[in-house]
PDB file of C-alpha atoms in Angstrom:
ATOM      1  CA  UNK G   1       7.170  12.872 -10.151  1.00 50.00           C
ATOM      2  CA  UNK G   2       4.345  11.755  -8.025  1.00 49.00           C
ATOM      3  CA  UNK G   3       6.196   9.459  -5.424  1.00 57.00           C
ATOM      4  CA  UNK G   4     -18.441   2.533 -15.948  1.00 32.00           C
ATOM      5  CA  UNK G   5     -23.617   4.091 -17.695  1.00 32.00           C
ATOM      6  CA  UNK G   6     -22.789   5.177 -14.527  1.00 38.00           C
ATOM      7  CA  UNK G   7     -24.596   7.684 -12.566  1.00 41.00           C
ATOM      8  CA  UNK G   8     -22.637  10.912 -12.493  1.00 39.00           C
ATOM      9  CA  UNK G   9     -21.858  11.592  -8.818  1.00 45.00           C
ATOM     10  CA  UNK G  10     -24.127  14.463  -7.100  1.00 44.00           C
ATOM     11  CA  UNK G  11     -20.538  16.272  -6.330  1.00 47.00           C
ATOM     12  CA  UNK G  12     -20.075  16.505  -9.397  1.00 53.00           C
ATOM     13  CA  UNK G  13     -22.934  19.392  -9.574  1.00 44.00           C
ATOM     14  CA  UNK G  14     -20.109  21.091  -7.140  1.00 49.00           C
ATOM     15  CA  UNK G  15     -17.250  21.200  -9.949  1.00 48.00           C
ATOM     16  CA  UNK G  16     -16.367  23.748 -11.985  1.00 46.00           C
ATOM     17  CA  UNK G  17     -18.318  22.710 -15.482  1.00 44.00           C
ATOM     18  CA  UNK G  18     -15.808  24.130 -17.301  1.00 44.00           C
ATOM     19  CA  UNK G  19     -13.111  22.166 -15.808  1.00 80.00           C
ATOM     20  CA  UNK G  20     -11.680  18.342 -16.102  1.00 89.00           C
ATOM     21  CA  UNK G  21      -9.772  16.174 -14.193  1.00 95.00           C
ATOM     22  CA  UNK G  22      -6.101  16.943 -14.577  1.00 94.00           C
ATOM     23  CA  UNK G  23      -4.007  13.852 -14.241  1.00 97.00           C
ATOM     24  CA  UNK G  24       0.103  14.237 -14.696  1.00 97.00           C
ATOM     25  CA  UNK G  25       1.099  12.366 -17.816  1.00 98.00           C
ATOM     26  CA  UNK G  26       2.351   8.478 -17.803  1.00 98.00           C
ATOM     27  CA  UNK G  27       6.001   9.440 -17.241  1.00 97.00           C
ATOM     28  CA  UNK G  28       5.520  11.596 -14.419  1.00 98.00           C
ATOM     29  CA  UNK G  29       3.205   9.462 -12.303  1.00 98.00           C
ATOM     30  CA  UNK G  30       4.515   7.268  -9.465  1.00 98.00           C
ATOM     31  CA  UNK G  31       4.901   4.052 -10.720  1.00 98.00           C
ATOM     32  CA  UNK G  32       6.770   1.010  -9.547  1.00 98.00           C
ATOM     33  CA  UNK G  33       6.641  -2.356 -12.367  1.00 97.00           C
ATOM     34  CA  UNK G  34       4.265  -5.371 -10.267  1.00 97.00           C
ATOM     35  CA  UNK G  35       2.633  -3.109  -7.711  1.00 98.00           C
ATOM     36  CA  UNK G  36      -0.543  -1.768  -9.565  1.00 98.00           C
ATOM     37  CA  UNK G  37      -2.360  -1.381  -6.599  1.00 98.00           C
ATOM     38  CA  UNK G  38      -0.191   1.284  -5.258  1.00 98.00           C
ATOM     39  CA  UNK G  39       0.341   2.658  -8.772  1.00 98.00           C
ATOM     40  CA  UNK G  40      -3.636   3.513  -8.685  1.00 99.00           C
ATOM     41  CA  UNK G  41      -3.463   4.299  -4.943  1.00 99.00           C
ATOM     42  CA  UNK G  42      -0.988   7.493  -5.777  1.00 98.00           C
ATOM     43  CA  UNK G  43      -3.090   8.111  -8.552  1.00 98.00           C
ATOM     44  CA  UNK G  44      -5.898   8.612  -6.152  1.00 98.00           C
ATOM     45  CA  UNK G  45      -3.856  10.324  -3.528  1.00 98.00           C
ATOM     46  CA  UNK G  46      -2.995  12.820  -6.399  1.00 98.00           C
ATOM     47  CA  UNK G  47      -6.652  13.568  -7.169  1.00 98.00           C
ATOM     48  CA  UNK G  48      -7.674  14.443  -3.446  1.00 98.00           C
ATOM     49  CA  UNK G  49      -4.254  16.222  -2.981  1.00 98.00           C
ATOM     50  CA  UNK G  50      -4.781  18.271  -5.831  1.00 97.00           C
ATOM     51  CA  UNK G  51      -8.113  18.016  -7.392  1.00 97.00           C
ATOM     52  CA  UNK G  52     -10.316  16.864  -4.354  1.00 97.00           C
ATOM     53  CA  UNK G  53     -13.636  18.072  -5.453  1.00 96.00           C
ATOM     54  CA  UNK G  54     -13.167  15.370  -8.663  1.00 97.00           C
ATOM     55  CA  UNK G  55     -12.550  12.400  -6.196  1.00 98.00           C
ATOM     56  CA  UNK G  56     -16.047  11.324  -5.958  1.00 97.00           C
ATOM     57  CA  UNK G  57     -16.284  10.597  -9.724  1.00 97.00           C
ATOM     58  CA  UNK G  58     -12.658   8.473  -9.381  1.00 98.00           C
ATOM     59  CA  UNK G  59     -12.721   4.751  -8.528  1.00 98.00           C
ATOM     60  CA  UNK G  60      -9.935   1.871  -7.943  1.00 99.00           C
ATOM     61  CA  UNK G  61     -10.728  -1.377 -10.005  1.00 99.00           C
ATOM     62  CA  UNK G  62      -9.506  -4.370  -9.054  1.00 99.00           C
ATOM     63  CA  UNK G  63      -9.983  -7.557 -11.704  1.00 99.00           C
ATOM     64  CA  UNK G  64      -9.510 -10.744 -11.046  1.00 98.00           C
ATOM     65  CA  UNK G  65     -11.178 -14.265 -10.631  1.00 98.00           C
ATOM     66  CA  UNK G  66     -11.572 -16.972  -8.383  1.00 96.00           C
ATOM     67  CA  UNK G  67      -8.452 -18.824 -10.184  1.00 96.00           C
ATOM     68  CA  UNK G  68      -6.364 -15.570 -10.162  1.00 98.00           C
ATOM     69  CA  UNK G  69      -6.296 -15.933 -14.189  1.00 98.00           C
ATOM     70  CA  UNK G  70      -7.449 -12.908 -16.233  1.00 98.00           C
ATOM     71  CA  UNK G  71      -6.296 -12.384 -19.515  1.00 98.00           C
ATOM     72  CA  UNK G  72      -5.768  -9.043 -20.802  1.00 98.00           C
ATOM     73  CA  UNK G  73      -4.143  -7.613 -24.136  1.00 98.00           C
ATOM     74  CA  UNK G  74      -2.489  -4.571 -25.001  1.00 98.00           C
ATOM     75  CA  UNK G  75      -0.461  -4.873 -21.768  1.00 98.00           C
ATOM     76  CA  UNK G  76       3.493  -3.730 -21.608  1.00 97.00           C
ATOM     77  CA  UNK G  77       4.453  -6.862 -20.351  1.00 96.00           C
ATOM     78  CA  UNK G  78       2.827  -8.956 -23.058  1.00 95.00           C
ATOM     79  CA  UNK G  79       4.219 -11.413 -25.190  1.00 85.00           C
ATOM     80  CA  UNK G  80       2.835 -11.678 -28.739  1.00 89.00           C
ATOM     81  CA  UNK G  81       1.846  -9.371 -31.355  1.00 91.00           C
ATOM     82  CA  UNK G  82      -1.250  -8.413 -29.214  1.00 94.00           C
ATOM     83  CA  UNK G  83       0.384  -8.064 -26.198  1.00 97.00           C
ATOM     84  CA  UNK G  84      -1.522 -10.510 -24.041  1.00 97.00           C
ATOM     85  CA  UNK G  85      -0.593 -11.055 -20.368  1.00 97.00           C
ATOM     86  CA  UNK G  86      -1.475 -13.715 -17.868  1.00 97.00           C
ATOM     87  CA  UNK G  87      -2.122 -11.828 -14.036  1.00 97.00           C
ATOM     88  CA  UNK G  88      -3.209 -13.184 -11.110  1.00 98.00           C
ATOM     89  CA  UNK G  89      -4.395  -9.856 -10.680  1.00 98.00           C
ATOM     90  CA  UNK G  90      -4.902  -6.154 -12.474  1.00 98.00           C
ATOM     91  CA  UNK G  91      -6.383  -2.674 -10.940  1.00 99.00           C
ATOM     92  CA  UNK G  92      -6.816   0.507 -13.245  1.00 99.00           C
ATOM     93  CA  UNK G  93      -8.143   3.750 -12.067  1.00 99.00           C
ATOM     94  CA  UNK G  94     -11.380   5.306 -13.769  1.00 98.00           C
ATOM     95  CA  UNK G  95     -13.081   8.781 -13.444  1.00 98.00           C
ATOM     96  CA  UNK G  96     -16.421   9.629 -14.955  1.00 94.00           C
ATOM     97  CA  UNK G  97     -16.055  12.659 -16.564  1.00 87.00           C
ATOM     98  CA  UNK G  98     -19.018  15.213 -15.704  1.00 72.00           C
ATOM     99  CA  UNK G  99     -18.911  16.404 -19.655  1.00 75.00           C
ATOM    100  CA  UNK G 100     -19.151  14.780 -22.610  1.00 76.00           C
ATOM    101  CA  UNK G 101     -16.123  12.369 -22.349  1.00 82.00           C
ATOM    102  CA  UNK G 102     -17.508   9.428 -20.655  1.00 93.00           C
ATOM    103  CA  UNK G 103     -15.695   6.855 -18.441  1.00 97.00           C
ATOM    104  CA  UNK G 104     -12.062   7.522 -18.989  1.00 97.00           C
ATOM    105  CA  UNK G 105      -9.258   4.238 -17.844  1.00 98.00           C
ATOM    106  CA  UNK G 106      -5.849   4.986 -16.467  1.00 98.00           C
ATOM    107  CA  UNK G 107      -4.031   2.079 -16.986  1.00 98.00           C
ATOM    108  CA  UNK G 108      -0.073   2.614 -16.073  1.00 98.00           C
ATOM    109  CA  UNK G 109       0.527  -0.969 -17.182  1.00 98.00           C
ATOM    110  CA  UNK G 110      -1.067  -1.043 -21.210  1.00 98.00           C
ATOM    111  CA  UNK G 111       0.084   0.336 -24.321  1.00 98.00           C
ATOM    112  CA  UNK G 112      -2.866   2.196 -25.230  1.00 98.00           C
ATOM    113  CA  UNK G 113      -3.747   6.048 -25.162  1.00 98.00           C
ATOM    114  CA  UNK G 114      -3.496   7.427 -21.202  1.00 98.00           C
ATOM    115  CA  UNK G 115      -6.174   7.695 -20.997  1.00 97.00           C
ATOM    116  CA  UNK G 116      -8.418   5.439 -22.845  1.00 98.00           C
ATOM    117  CA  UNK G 117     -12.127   6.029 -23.341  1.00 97.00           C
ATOM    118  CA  UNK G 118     -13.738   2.614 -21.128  1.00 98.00           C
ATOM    119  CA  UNK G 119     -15.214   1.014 -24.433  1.00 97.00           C
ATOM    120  CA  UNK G 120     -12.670   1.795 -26.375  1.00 97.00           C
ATOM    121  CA  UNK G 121     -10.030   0.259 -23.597  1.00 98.00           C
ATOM    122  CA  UNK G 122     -12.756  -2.540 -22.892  1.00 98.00           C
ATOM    123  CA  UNK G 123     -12.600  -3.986 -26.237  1.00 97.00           C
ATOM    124  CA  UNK G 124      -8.916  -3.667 -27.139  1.00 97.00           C
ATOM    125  CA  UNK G 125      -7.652  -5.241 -23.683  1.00 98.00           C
ATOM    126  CA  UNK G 126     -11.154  -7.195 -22.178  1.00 98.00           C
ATOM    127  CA  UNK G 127     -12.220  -8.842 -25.404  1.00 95.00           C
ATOM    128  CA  UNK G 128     -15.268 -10.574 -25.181  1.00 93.00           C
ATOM    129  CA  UNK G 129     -15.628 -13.314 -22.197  1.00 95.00           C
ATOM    130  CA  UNK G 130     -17.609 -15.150 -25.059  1.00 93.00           C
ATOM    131  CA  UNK G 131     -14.103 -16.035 -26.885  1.00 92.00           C
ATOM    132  CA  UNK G 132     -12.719 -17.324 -23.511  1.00 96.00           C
ATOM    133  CA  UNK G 133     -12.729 -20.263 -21.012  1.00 96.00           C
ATOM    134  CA  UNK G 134     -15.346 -19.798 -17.863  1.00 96.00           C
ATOM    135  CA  UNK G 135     -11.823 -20.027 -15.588  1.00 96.00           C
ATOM    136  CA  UNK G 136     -10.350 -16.842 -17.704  1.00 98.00           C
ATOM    137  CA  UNK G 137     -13.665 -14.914 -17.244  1.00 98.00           C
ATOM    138  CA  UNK G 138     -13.008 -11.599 -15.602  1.00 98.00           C
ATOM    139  CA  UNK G 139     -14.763 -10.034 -12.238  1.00 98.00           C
ATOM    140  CA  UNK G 140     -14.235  -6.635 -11.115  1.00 98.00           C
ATOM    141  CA  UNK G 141     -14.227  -4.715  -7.790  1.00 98.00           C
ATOM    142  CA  UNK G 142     -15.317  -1.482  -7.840  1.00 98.00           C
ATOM    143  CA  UNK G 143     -13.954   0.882  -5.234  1.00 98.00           C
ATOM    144  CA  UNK G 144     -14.586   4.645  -4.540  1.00 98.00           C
ATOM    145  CA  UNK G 145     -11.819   6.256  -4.646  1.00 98.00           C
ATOM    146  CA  UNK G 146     -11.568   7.780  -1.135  1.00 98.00           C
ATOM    147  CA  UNK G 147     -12.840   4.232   0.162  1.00 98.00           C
ATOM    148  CA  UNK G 148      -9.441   2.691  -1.498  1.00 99.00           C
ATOM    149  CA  UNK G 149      -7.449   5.734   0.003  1.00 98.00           C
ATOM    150  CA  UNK G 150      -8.757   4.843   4.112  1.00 98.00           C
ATOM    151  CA  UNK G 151      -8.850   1.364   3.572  1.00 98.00           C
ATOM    152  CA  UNK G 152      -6.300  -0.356   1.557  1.00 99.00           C
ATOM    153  CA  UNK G 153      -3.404  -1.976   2.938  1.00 98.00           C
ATOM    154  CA  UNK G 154      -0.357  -4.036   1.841  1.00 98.00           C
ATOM    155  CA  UNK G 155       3.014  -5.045   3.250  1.00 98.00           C
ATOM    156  CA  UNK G 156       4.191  -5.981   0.287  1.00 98.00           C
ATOM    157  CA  UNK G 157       4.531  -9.229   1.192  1.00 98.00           C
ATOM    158  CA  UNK G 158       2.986 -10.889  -1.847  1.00 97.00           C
ATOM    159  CA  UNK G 159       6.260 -10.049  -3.981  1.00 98.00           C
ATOM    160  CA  UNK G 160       8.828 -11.544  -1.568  1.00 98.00           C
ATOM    161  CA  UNK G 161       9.998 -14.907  -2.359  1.00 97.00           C
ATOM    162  CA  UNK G 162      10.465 -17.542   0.065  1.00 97.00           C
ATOM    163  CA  UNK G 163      13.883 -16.707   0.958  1.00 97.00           C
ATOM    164  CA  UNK G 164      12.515 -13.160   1.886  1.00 96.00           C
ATOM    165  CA  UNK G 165      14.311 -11.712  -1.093  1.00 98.00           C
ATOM    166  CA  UNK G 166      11.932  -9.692  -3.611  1.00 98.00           C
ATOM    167  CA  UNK G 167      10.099 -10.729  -7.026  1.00 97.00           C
ATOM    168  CA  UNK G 168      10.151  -7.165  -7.951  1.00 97.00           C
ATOM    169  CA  UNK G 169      11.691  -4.523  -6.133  1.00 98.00           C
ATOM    170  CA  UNK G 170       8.959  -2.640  -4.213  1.00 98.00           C
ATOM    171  CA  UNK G 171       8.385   1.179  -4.377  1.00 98.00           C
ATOM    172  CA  UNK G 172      10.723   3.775  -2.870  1.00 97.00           C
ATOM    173  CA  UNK G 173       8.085   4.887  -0.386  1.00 98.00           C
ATOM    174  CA  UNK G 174       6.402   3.484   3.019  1.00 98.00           C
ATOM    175  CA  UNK G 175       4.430   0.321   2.866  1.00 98.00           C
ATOM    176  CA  UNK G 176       0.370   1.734   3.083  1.00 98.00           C
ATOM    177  CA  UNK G 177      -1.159   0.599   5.930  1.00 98.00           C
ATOM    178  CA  UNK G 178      -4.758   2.156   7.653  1.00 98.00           C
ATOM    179  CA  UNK G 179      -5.098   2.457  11.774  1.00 98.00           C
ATOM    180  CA  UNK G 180      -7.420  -1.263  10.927  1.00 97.00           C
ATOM    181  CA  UNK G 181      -4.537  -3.120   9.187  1.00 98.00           C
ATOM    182  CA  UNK G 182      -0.709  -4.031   7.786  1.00 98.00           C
ATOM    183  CA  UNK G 183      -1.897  -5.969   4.613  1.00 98.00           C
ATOM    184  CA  UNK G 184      -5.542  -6.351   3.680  1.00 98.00           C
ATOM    185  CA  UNK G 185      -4.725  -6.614  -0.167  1.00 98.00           C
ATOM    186  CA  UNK G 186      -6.215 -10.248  -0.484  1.00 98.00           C
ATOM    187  CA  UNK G 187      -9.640  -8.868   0.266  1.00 98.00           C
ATOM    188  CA  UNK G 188      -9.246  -6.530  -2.371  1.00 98.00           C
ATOM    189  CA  UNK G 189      -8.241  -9.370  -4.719  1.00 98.00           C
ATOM    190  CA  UNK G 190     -10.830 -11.589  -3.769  1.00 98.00           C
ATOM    191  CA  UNK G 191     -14.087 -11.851  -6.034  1.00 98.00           C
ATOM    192  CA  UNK G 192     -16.148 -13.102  -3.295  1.00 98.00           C
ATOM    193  CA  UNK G 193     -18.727 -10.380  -3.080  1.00 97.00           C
ATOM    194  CA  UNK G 194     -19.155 -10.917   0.705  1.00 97.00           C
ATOM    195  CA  UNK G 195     -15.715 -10.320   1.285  1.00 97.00           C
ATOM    196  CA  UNK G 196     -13.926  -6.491   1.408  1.00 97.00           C
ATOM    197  CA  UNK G 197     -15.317  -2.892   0.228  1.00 98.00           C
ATOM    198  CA  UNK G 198     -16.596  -1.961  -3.270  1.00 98.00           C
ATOM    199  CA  UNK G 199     -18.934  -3.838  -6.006  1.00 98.00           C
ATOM    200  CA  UNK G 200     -17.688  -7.003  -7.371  1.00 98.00           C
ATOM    201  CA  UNK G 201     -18.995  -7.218 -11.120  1.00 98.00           C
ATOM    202  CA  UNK G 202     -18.864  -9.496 -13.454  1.00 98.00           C
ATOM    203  CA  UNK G 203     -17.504  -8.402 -16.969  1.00 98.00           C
ATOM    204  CA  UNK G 204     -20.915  -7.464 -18.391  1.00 97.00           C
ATOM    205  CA  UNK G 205     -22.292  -5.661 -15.175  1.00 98.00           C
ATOM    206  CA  UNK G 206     -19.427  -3.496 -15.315  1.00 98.00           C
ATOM    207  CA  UNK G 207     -19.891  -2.264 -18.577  1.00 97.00           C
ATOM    208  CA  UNK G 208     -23.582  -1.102 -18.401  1.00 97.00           C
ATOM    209  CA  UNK G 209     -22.686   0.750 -14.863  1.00 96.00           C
ATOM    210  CA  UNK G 210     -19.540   2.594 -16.526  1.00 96.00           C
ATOM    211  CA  UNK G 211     -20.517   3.099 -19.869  1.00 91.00           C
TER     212      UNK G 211
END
């Protein structure tokens, strides 16, 4: 156990055409119920552990809003027949293949194929922001890869309740933390453009980048 038309990266002229992106299957990657972020964050650290010339094409992708209300479907913890859950917050891990397989989504939390092909994943869990609400309207932050590995930080302290007792018990392994910072998660969270690393997106802009 481990414990988006987008411009295919110049590195990727580097790798081995005859190779992919090897990722362990969904029951051997680290993976702790609640704490996507670090879920994506080992995925990451597996890719420049193991596969490091592939990291360039890999990004961390937080989505959110400014309400911290994003619906999304085919999810594990959903509750009716299409499996629609309520976060405040989501992150999935994409790599653009450098063959003929397009964006690919790694997505430890849904019930579809790991991985998904992005517009087959986008439809199934994004729907169409048409259908919804302007408050349920997704954004997305798009982080490289080795940006999210140097710079992301979290004491976990989201998931404790007031009492100082967990919501969800929190991964076997350290909290991450960079020489800069404890807990910078909220800036990863944040849709404010001006705020944190990566390109915020809006539903739409994501697509045409990654597809």
């Amino acid at each position: 156990m481990l414990c988006l038309g987008a411009n295919i990266p110049t590195d990727c002229m580097e790798m081995d055409s005859l190779n992919e992106l090897t990722l362990p299957s969904i029951d051997e990657c680290c993976y702790t119920s609640c704490y996507c972020e670090e879920n994506v964050w080992k995925l990451c650290e597996y890719v420049k552990n193991n596969q490091n010339s592939f990291l360039p094409a890999c990004y961390a992708v937080f989505i959110s809003n400014r309400n911290q209300t994003i619906p999304l479907w085919f999810q594990k913890s959903g509750k009716d027949e299409n499996y629609l859950a309520i976060w405040d917050y989501h992150v999935i891990f994409i790599y653009n293949s450098c063959n003929d397989k397009g964006t690919l989504v790694y997505d430890l939390d849904s019930i579809l194929p790991f991985p998904s092909p992005l517009d087959e994943y986008a439809t199934m869990t994004f729907q169409f922001d048409a259908c919804l609400k302007p408050i349920y309207h997704r954004s997305f932050r798009v982080i490289p890869a080795d940006t999210f590995l140097k710079a992301f930080a979290s004491d976990r302290s989201r998931m404790r309740k007031p009492d100082g007792t967990w919501i969800k018990d929190p991964p076997p392994y350290p909290c991450l933390s960079t020489p800069e910072s404890t807990n910078n998660i909220d800036e990863f969270i944040s849709m404010d453009p001006s705020v944190g690393v990566g390109e915020v997106m809006k539903l739409n802009q994501f697509l045409e980048k990654f597809l």
